[in-house]
Amino acid sequence: MNVVVTGTGVVLPRAASAGELIEPGPADAPPVEPKDLLGRKGLRYKDRATQLAYCAARAALRDAALVDTGGALAAAPLSVAVVVSSNYGNIDTITRAMDTITRETAAAGSPMDLPNASSNVVASSIAIRFGLRGPNLMLCNGATSGIDALRWGAGLIRAGRVARALVLGVEPDNEAVRAFLGGARTVDGSAAVVLEDAEAAAERGAPALAVLGDAVRGAGLAASLGRLSDAAGERPALWQVPETDDLPGALLDGVPRQDLGARFGLASGALGVLQCAAAVGWFARGGAGPVYASAGGDADDASAGLVLLRPAA
């Protein structure tokens, strides 16, 4: 079963579309204001990660023609899964709640913080807001999390659980995240893609923007890339590199590299989904395939890779 990308949503200070991931805006672009994109309704008491995710989810669902301009879902609710990746997501809510408990008591905490302190709050909030009633998953498993989310979304489709999956990566930039990262800045944004069974997409007239090829996961970046090469059967036209300080220069020598983390800030759990959206932008601008997306270096717990293919004309 072929799984294709039928929609993308990008919400970053320097990029508001898949194409702008290839040619981003100025480095001093202001932070995204979710209320300017969505209005204020439904944003109160929501952490920044959830607000940013709302924006990317709506953009991707619209791009895939799964919601109309009024927000009504144009597909069976049970046919759409939600898979979200974020390593730092609601850390601001958790930190605030824990500080209150430490200083006072659990009873002194805000009643609105308790449900928002759950690790799956972003995924569940998206499902509630857009009426998506398929499987709902939240991944927070380090460097490979974004690519793992794409694998889970594709797996749900190939297993026949759903016809399509909204896969989203988000990382916020706030005081709590910076304290946890020793002052480092994240992308402070979100990217989303709609994955869909190719036949289901064709039946409703949704064009394929990219095709998901094989995915791998294991120990070591070189081994991961080797397995991707074996699966693809050809060298990539573009290599989307992982976020690592020790990237070997000899790997895929001569293949153009795209470093989204260096361009937009630490992407962490959002990286794999950003890479998928950027591949769509690459193909739309005439770029060839295959594209290798990779996350996790030799110093990480694991390395993951994904082949992204240009759709047939």
mmCIF file of C-alpha atoms in Angstrom:
data_model
loop_
_atom_site.group_PDB
_atom_site.id
_atom_site.type_symbol
_atom_site.label_atom_id
_atom_site.label_comp_id
_atom_site.label_asym_id
_atom_site.label_seq_id
_atom_site.Cartn_x
_atom_site.Cartn_y
_atom_site.Cartn_z
ATOM 1 C CA MET A 1 0.000 0.000 0.000
ATOM 2 C CA ASN A 2 1.399 3.380 -1.007
ATOM 3 C CA VAL A 3 1.207 6.212 1.504
ATOM 4 C CA VAL A 4 1.349 9.751 0.138
ATOM 5 C CA VAL A 5 1.438 13.268 1.524
ATOM 6 C CA THR A 6 -1.664 15.234 0.528
ATOM 7 C CA GLY A 7 -1.312 18.344 2.685
ATOM 8 C CA THR A 8 1.229 20.372 4.626
ATOM 9 C CA GLY A 9 1.069 23.096 7.240
ATOM 10 C CA VAL A 10 4.087 25.119 8.351
ATOM 11 C CA VAL A 11 4.005 27.675 11.156
ATOM 12 C CA LEU A 12 7.444 29.155 11.868
ATOM 13 C CA PRO A 13 8.693 32.710 12.323
ATOM 14 C CA ARG A 14 10.588 32.485 9.004
ATOM 15 C CA ALA A 15 8.325 30.130 7.062
ATOM 16 C CA ALA A 16 4.584 29.845 6.555
ATOM 17 C CA SER A 17 4.574 27.151 3.860
ATOM 18 C CA ALA A 18 6.524 24.123 2.686
ATOM 19 C CA GLY A 19 8.116 26.192 -0.056
ATOM 20 C CA GLU A 20 9.386 28.756 2.436
ATOM 21 C CA LEU A 21 11.314 26.012 4.226
ATOM 22 C CA ILE A 22 13.505 26.045 1.110
ATOM 23 C CA GLU A 23 13.721 29.832 0.883
ATOM 24 C CA PRO A 24 12.961 31.214 4.368
ATOM 25 C CA GLY A 25 12.152 34.767 5.334
ATOM 26 C CA PRO A 26 14.428 37.178 7.232
ATOM 27 C CA ALA A 27 16.287 35.980 10.310
ATOM 28 C CA ASP A 28 14.699 38.693 12.461
ATOM 29 C CA ALA A 29 11.126 37.590 11.697
ATOM 30 C CA PRO A 30 8.867 38.034 14.757
ATOM 31 C CA PRO A 31 7.420 35.072 16.675
ATOM 32 C CA VAL A 32 4.201 33.538 15.398
ATOM 33 C CA GLU A 33 1.054 34.844 17.101
ATOM 34 C CA PRO A 34 -1.547 32.043 17.053
ATOM 35 C CA LYS A 35 -4.379 34.466 17.822
ATOM 36 C CA ASP A 36 -3.595 36.323 14.598
ATOM 37 C CA LEU A 37 -4.057 33.091 12.630
ATOM 38 C CA LEU A 38 -6.941 31.503 14.534
ATOM 39 C CA GLY A 39 -8.584 34.259 16.543
ATOM 40 C CA ARG A 40 -8.717 34.095 20.319
ATOM 41 C CA LYS A 41 -11.493 31.521 20.646
ATOM 42 C CA GLY A 42 -10.282 28.259 22.182
ATOM 43 C CA LEU A 43 -6.743 29.459 22.934
ATOM 44 C CA ARG A 44 -7.221 30.534 26.536
ATOM 45 C CA TYR A 45 -5.402 28.296 29.038
ATOM 46 C CA LYS A 46 -3.643 26.415 26.210
ATOM 47 C CA ASP A 47 0.149 26.188 26.329
ATOM 48 C CA ARG A 48 2.156 27.604 23.428
ATOM 49 C CA ALA A 49 2.905 24.185 21.926
ATOM 50 C CA THR A 50 -0.804 23.405 21.636
ATOM 51 C CA GLN A 51 -1.576 26.817 20.162
ATOM 52 C CA LEU A 52 1.166 26.470 17.541
ATOM 53 C CA ALA A 53 -0.009 22.935 16.775
ATOM 54 C CA TYR A 54 -3.562 24.164 16.214
ATOM 55 C CA CYS A 55 -2.257 26.547 13.542
ATOM 56 C CA ALA A 56 -0.224 23.905 11.680
ATOM 57 C CA ALA A 57 -3.003 21.320 11.933
ATOM 58 C CA ARG A 58 -5.584 23.640 10.430
ATOM 59 C CA ALA A 59 -3.214 24.630 7.606
ATOM 60 C CA ALA A 60 -2.427 20.991 6.738
ATOM 61 C CA LEU A 61 -6.061 19.870 6.874
ATOM 62 C CA ARG A 62 -7.048 22.779 4.637
ATOM 63 C CA ASP A 63 -4.207 22.061 2.209
ATOM 64 C CA ALA A 64 -5.404 18.456 1.969
ATOM 65 C CA ALA A 65 -9.011 19.666 1.455
ATOM 66 C CA LEU A 66 -10.129 17.786 4.567
ATOM 67 C CA VAL A 67 -11.746 20.834 6.157
ATOM 68 C CA ASP A 68 -13.586 23.713 4.551
ATOM 69 C CA THR A 69 -13.074 27.405 5.298
ATOM 70 C CA GLY A 70 -15.596 27.155 8.114
ATOM 71 C CA GLY A 71 -13.639 24.345 9.745
ATOM 72 C CA ALA A 72 -16.108 21.527 8.988
ATOM 73 C CA LEU A 73 -14.443 18.131 8.504
ATOM 74 C CA ALA A 74 -14.845 16.718 4.992
ATOM 75 C CA ALA A 75 -14.044 13.117 5.949
ATOM 76 C CA ALA A 76 -15.391 10.508 8.331
ATOM 77 C CA PRO A 77 -14.064 11.414 11.804
ATOM 78 C CA LEU A 78 -12.953 7.832 12.506
ATOM 79 C CA SER A 79 -10.918 7.799 9.278
ATOM 80 C CA VAL A 80 -8.371 10.350 10.529
ATOM 81 C CA ALA A 81 -5.659 9.550 13.077
ATOM 82 C CA VAL A 82 -3.570 12.120 14.948
ATOM 83 C CA VAL A 83 0.119 11.510 15.671
ATOM 84 C CA VAL A 84 2.118 14.305 17.329
ATOM 85 C CA SER A 85 5.818 14.535 18.157
ATOM 86 C CA SER A 86 7.281 16.978 20.691
ATOM 87 C CA ASN A 87 10.062 16.544 23.207
ATOM 88 C CA TYR A 88 9.457 19.802 25.115
ATOM 89 C CA GLY A 89 5.762 20.440 24.347
ATOM 90 C CA ASN A 90 4.022 21.418 27.566
ATOM 91 C CA ILE A 91 7.106 21.686 29.787
ATOM 92 C CA ASP A 92 6.046 25.224 30.742
ATOM 93 C CA THR A 93 2.761 23.929 32.213
ATOM 94 C CA ILE A 94 4.498 21.057 33.995
ATOM 95 C CA THR A 95 7.160 23.366 35.445
ATOM 96 C CA ARG A 96 4.545 25.828 36.681
ATOM 97 C CA ALA A 97 2.481 23.071 38.292
ATOM 98 C CA MET A 98 5.491 21.479 39.972
ATOM 99 C CA ASP A 99 6.735 24.830 41.277
ATOM 100 C CA THR A 100 3.332 25.439 42.863
ATOM 101 C CA ILE A 101 3.300 22.001 44.478
ATOM 102 C CA THR A 102 6.849 22.505 45.773
ATOM 103 C CA ARG A 103 6.170 25.943 47.242
ATOM 104 C CA GLU A 104 2.644 25.240 48.505
ATOM 105 C CA THR A 105 0.459 22.148 47.977
ATOM 106 C CA ALA A 106 -1.129 20.300 45.083
ATOM 107 C CA ALA A 107 -4.449 21.894 46.016
ATOM 108 C CA ALA A 108 -2.993 25.350 45.358
ATOM 109 C CA GLY A 109 -2.481 24.634 41.658
ATOM 110 C CA SER A 110 -4.641 26.040 38.897
ATOM 111 C CA PRO A 111 -7.540 23.737 37.957
ATOM 112 C CA MET A 112 -6.746 24.525 34.318
ATOM 113 C CA ASP A 113 -3.148 23.319 34.616
ATOM 114 C CA LEU A 114 -4.012 19.756 35.633
ATOM 115 C CA PRO A 115 -5.451 18.536 32.291
ATOM 116 C CA ASN A 116 -2.822 20.531 30.381
ATOM 117 C CA ALA A 117 -0.020 18.806 32.300
ATOM 118 C CA SER A 118 -0.710 15.479 30.599
ATOM 119 C CA SER A 119 2.035 14.490 28.161
ATOM 120 C CA ASN A 120 -0.482 13.809 25.377
ATOM 121 C CA VAL A 121 -2.279 17.151 25.683
ATOM 122 C CA VAL A 122 -1.218 18.420 22.237
ATOM 123 C CA ALA A 123 -2.459 15.356 20.344
ATOM 124 C CA SER A 124 -5.704 15.085 22.287
ATOM 125 C CA SER A 125 -6.418 18.813 21.998
ATOM 126 C CA ILE A 126 -6.007 18.681 18.203
ATOM 127 C CA ALA A 127 -8.364 15.724 17.967
ATOM 128 C CA ILE A 128 -10.994 17.521 20.035
ATOM 129 C CA ARG A 129 -10.702 20.830 18.186
ATOM 130 C CA PHE A 130 -10.995 19.318 14.694
ATOM 131 C CA GLY A 131 -13.240 16.350 15.491
ATOM 132 C CA LEU A 132 -10.694 13.687 14.543
ATOM 133 C CA ARG A 133 -11.732 10.424 16.176
ATOM 134 C CA GLY A 134 -9.192 7.938 14.837
ATOM 135 C CA PRO A 135 -6.209 6.632 16.864
ATOM 136 C CA ASN A 136 -4.474 9.376 18.852
ATOM 137 C CA LEU A 137 -0.769 9.153 19.693
ATOM 138 C CA MET A 138 1.848 11.429 21.269
ATOM 139 C CA LEU A 139 5.562 10.692 20.842
ATOM 140 C CA CYS A 140 8.262 12.276 23.027
ATOM 141 C CA ASN A 141 11.206 9.944 22.458
ATOM 142 C CA GLY A 142 14.181 12.106 21.633
ATOM 143 C CA ALA A 143 16.037 12.828 18.415
ATOM 144 C CA THR A 144 14.156 10.340 16.229
ATOM 145 C CA SER A 145 10.706 11.321 17.470
ATOM 146 C CA GLY A 146 9.541 13.187 14.349
ATOM 147 C CA ILE A 147 10.496 10.441 11.913
ATOM 148 C CA ASP A 148 9.041 7.879 14.317
ATOM 149 C CA ALA A 149 5.755 9.827 14.235
ATOM 150 C CA LEU A 150 5.696 9.594 10.441
ATOM 151 C CA ARG A 151 6.338 5.853 10.663
ATOM 152 C CA TRP A 152 3.485 5.437 13.155
ATOM 153 C CA GLY A 153 1.128 7.462 10.972
ATOM 154 C CA ALA A 154 2.022 5.445 7.878
ATOM 155 C CA GLY A 155 1.774 2.222 9.887
ATOM 156 C CA LEU A 156 -1.769 3.001 10.987
ATOM 157 C CA ILE A 157 -2.741 3.547 7.353
ATOM 158 C CA ARG A 158 -1.014 0.399 6.071
ATOM 159 C CA ALA A 159 -2.619 -1.651 8.834
ATOM 160 C CA GLY A 160 -6.056 -0.502 7.702
ATOM 161 C CA ARG A 161 -6.833 1.333 10.941
ATOM 162 C CA VAL A 162 -7.444 4.632 9.130
ATOM 163 C CA ALA A 163 -7.379 6.059 5.621
ATOM 164 C CA ARG A 164 -5.343 9.097 6.622
ATOM 165 C CA ALA A 165 -3.276 10.520 9.478
ATOM 166 C CA LEU A 166 -2.473 14.047 10.564
ATOM 167 C CA VAL A 167 1.174 13.900 11.674
ATOM 168 C CA LEU A 168 2.516 16.947 13.458
ATOM 169 C CA GLY A 169 5.762 18.085 15.090
ATOM 170 C CA VAL A 170 5.969 21.076 17.420
ATOM 171 C CA GLU A 171 8.556 22.641 19.722
ATOM 172 C CA PRO A 172 7.882 25.888 21.627
ATOM 173 C CA ASP A 173 10.399 28.486 22.717
ATOM 174 C CA ASN A 174 9.712 29.828 26.188
ATOM 175 C CA GLU A 175 11.462 30.406 29.491
ATOM 176 C CA ALA A 176 10.890 26.856 30.734
ATOM 177 C CA VAL A 177 12.300 25.278 27.562
ATOM 178 C CA ARG A 178 15.354 27.546 27.559
ATOM 179 C CA ALA A 179 16.054 26.725 31.206
ATOM 180 C CA PHE A 180 15.872 23.019 30.406
ATOM 181 C CA LEU A 181 18.154 23.416 27.362
ATOM 182 C CA GLY A 182 20.703 25.671 29.033
ATOM 183 C CA GLY A 183 19.645 28.731 27.064
ATOM 184 C CA ALA A 184 19.302 27.123 23.623
ATOM 185 C CA ARG A 185 16.489 28.303 21.366
ATOM 186 C CA THR A 186 14.059 26.010 19.581
ATOM 187 C CA VAL A 187 12.227 26.528 16.303
ATOM 188 C CA ASP A 188 9.240 27.944 18.249
ATOM 189 C CA GLY A 189 6.897 26.595 15.646
ATOM 190 C CA SER A 190 5.153 23.615 14.168
ATOM 191 C CA ALA A 191 4.865 21.586 10.991
ATOM 192 C CA ALA A 192 2.137 19.159 10.008
ATOM 193 C CA VAL A 193 1.562 16.772 7.118
ATOM 194 C CA VAL A 194 -1.466 14.761 6.104
ATOM 195 C CA LEU A 195 -0.535 11.191 5.186
ATOM 196 C CA GLU A 196 -3.075 9.237 3.182
ATOM 197 C CA ASP A 197 -3.606 5.914 1.506
ATOM 198 C CA ALA A 198 -2.880 6.651 -2.159
ATOM 199 C CA GLU A 199 -6.103 5.021 -3.355
ATOM 200 C CA ALA A 200 -8.222 6.929 -0.835
ATOM 201 C CA ALA A 201 -6.547 10.175 -1.911
ATOM 202 C CA ALA A 202 -7.186 9.424 -5.594
ATOM 203 C CA GLU A 203 -10.828 8.606 -4.928
ATOM 204 C CA ARG A 204 -11.424 12.063 -3.493
ATOM 205 C CA GLY A 205 -9.238 13.809 -6.090
ATOM 206 C CA ALA A 206 -6.463 14.835 -3.702
ATOM 207 C CA PRO A 207 -3.100 15.104 -5.500
ATOM 208 C CA ALA A 208 -0.024 13.452 -4.002
ATOM 209 C CA LEU A 209 2.647 15.951 -2.970
ATOM 210 C CA ALA A 210 5.226 13.311 -1.979
ATOM 211 C CA VAL A 211 5.395 9.556 -1.530
ATOM 212 C CA LEU A 212 6.682 7.914 1.640
ATOM 213 C CA GLY A 213 9.286 5.289 0.908
ATOM 214 C CA ASP A 214 11.005 2.926 3.312
ATOM 215 C CA ALA A 215 11.868 3.933 6.870
ATOM 216 C CA VAL A 216 14.612 2.553 9.089
ATOM 217 C CA ARG A 217 15.532 2.816 12.745
ATOM 218 C CA GLY A 218 18.534 1.492 14.634
ATOM 219 C CA ALA A 219 21.920 2.263 16.136
ATOM 220 C CA GLY A 220 24.373 4.493 14.267
ATOM 221 C CA LEU A 221 23.902 7.073 11.527
ATOM 222 C CA ALA A 222 26.121 5.361 8.947
ATOM 223 C CA ALA A 223 24.254 2.077 9.338
ATOM 224 C CA SER A 224 20.926 3.885 9.038
ATOM 225 C CA LEU A 225 21.988 5.617 5.821
ATOM 226 C CA GLY A 226 23.293 2.355 4.418
ATOM 227 C CA ARG A 227 19.949 0.675 4.962
ATOM 228 C CA LEU A 228 18.163 3.623 3.348
ATOM 229 C CA SER A 229 20.440 3.351 0.307
ATOM 230 C CA ASP A 230 19.712 -0.380 0.017
ATOM 231 C CA ALA A 231 15.964 0.277 0.223
ATOM 232 C CA ALA A 232 15.930 3.174 -2.244
ATOM 233 C CA GLY A 233 18.310 1.528 -4.692
ATOM 234 C CA GLU A 234 19.873 4.849 -5.648
ATOM 235 C CA ARG A 235 21.731 7.776 -4.152
ATOM 236 C CA PRO A 236 19.612 10.636 -2.858
ATOM 237 C CA ALA A 237 19.204 13.943 -4.637
ATOM 238 C CA LEU A 238 19.077 15.655 -1.228
ATOM 239 C CA TRP A 239 20.095 14.627 2.282
ATOM 240 C CA GLN A 240 18.246 16.229 5.184
ATOM 241 C CA VAL A 241 20.806 15.880 7.948
ATOM 242 C CA PRO A 242 20.206 15.168 11.644
ATOM 243 C CA GLU A 243 20.863 17.623 14.450
ATOM 244 C CA THR A 244 24.302 16.545 15.649
ATOM 245 C CA ASP A 245 27.626 18.207 16.363
ATOM 246 C CA ASP A 246 29.645 15.278 15.001
ATOM 247 C CA LEU A 247 28.247 14.754 11.504
ATOM 248 C CA PRO A 248 30.893 12.842 9.517
ATOM 249 C CA GLY A 249 31.878 14.721 6.378
ATOM 250 C CA ALA A 250 32.434 11.551 4.363
ATOM 251 C CA LEU A 251 28.846 10.309 4.613
ATOM 252 C CA LEU A 252 26.967 10.640 1.300
ATOM 253 C CA ASP A 253 29.866 12.652 -0.066
ATOM 254 C CA GLY A 254 28.787 14.944 -2.877
ATOM 255 C CA VAL A 255 25.061 14.843 -2.045
ATOM 256 C CA PRO A 256 23.551 18.297 -1.291
ATOM 257 C CA ARG A 257 22.702 18.689 2.379
ATOM 258 C CA GLN A 258 19.801 20.481 4.031
ATOM 259 C CA ASP A 259 20.174 21.380 7.712
ATOM 260 C CA LEU A 260 16.794 22.611 8.943
ATOM 261 C CA GLY A 261 17.937 22.803 12.565
ATOM 262 C CA ALA A 262 20.762 25.182 11.694
ATOM 263 C CA ARG A 263 18.396 27.272 9.576
ATOM 264 C CA PHE A 264 15.431 27.569 11.936
ATOM 265 C CA GLY A 265 16.682 26.636 15.421
ATOM 266 C CA LEU A 266 16.675 23.416 17.426
ATOM 267 C CA ALA A 267 13.850 21.355 15.950
ATOM 268 C CA SER A 268 14.219 18.275 18.194
ATOM 269 C CA GLY A 269 10.950 16.331 18.086
ATOM 270 C CA ALA A 270 9.622 18.426 15.207
ATOM 271 C CA LEU A 271 12.599 17.700 12.929
ATOM 272 C CA GLY A 272 11.288 14.675 11.034
ATOM 273 C CA VAL A 273 7.958 16.331 10.241
ATOM 274 C CA LEU A 274 9.735 19.532 9.172
ATOM 275 C CA GLN A 275 11.922 17.424 6.893
ATOM 276 C CA CYS A 276 8.872 15.789 5.322
ATOM 277 C CA ALA A 277 7.248 19.177 4.707
ATOM 278 C CA ALA A 278 10.521 20.544 3.307
ATOM 279 C CA ALA A 279 10.715 17.591 0.900
ATOM 280 C CA VAL A 280 7.269 18.574 -0.380
ATOM 281 C CA GLY A 281 8.587 22.108 -0.910
ATOM 282 C CA TRP A 282 11.672 20.697 -2.644
ATOM 283 C CA PHE A 283 9.575 18.623 -5.059
ATOM 284 C CA ALA A 284 7.165 21.506 -5.727
ATOM 285 C CA ARG A 285 10.106 23.661 -6.802
ATOM 286 C CA GLY A 286 11.314 21.052 -9.266
ATOM 287 C CA GLY A 287 13.702 19.141 -7.003
ATOM 288 C CA ALA A 288 14.429 15.525 -7.815
ATOM 289 C CA GLY A 289 14.244 12.512 -5.569
ATOM 290 C CA PRO A 290 14.789 10.516 -3.588
ATOM 291 C CA VAL A 291 15.218 12.674 -0.498
ATOM 292 C CA TYR A 292 16.724 11.075 2.591
ATOM 293 C CA ALA A 293 15.407 12.442 5.899
ATOM 294 C CA SER A 294 17.515 11.462 8.903
ATOM 295 C CA ALA A 295 17.464 12.139 12.627
ATOM 296 C CA GLY A 296 19.670 11.064 15.494
ATOM 297 C CA GLY A 297 23.454 10.858 15.417
ATOM 298 C CA ASP A 298 25.892 8.340 16.820
ATOM 299 C CA ALA A 299 25.710 9.961 20.268
ATOM 300 C CA ASP A 300 21.924 9.565 20.440
ATOM 301 C CA ASP A 301 19.958 6.542 21.609
ATOM 302 C CA ALA A 302 19.028 5.714 18.027
ATOM 303 C CA SER A 303 19.162 6.945 14.467
ATOM 304 C CA ALA A 304 16.182 6.953 12.108
ATOM 305 C CA GLY A 305 15.785 7.573 8.413
ATOM 306 C CA LEU A 306 13.027 7.910 5.839
ATOM 307 C CA VAL A 307 13.007 7.958 2.038
ATOM 308 C CA LEU A 308 10.743 10.560 0.453
ATOM 309 C CA LEU A 309 9.967 10.231 -3.262
ATOM 310 C CA ARG A 310 8.794 12.672 -5.883
ATOM 311 C CA PRO A 311 5.246 11.765 -6.960
ATOM 312 C CA ALA A 312 4.697 10.571 -10.504
ATOM 313 C CA ALA A 313 3.635 13.278 -12.928
#
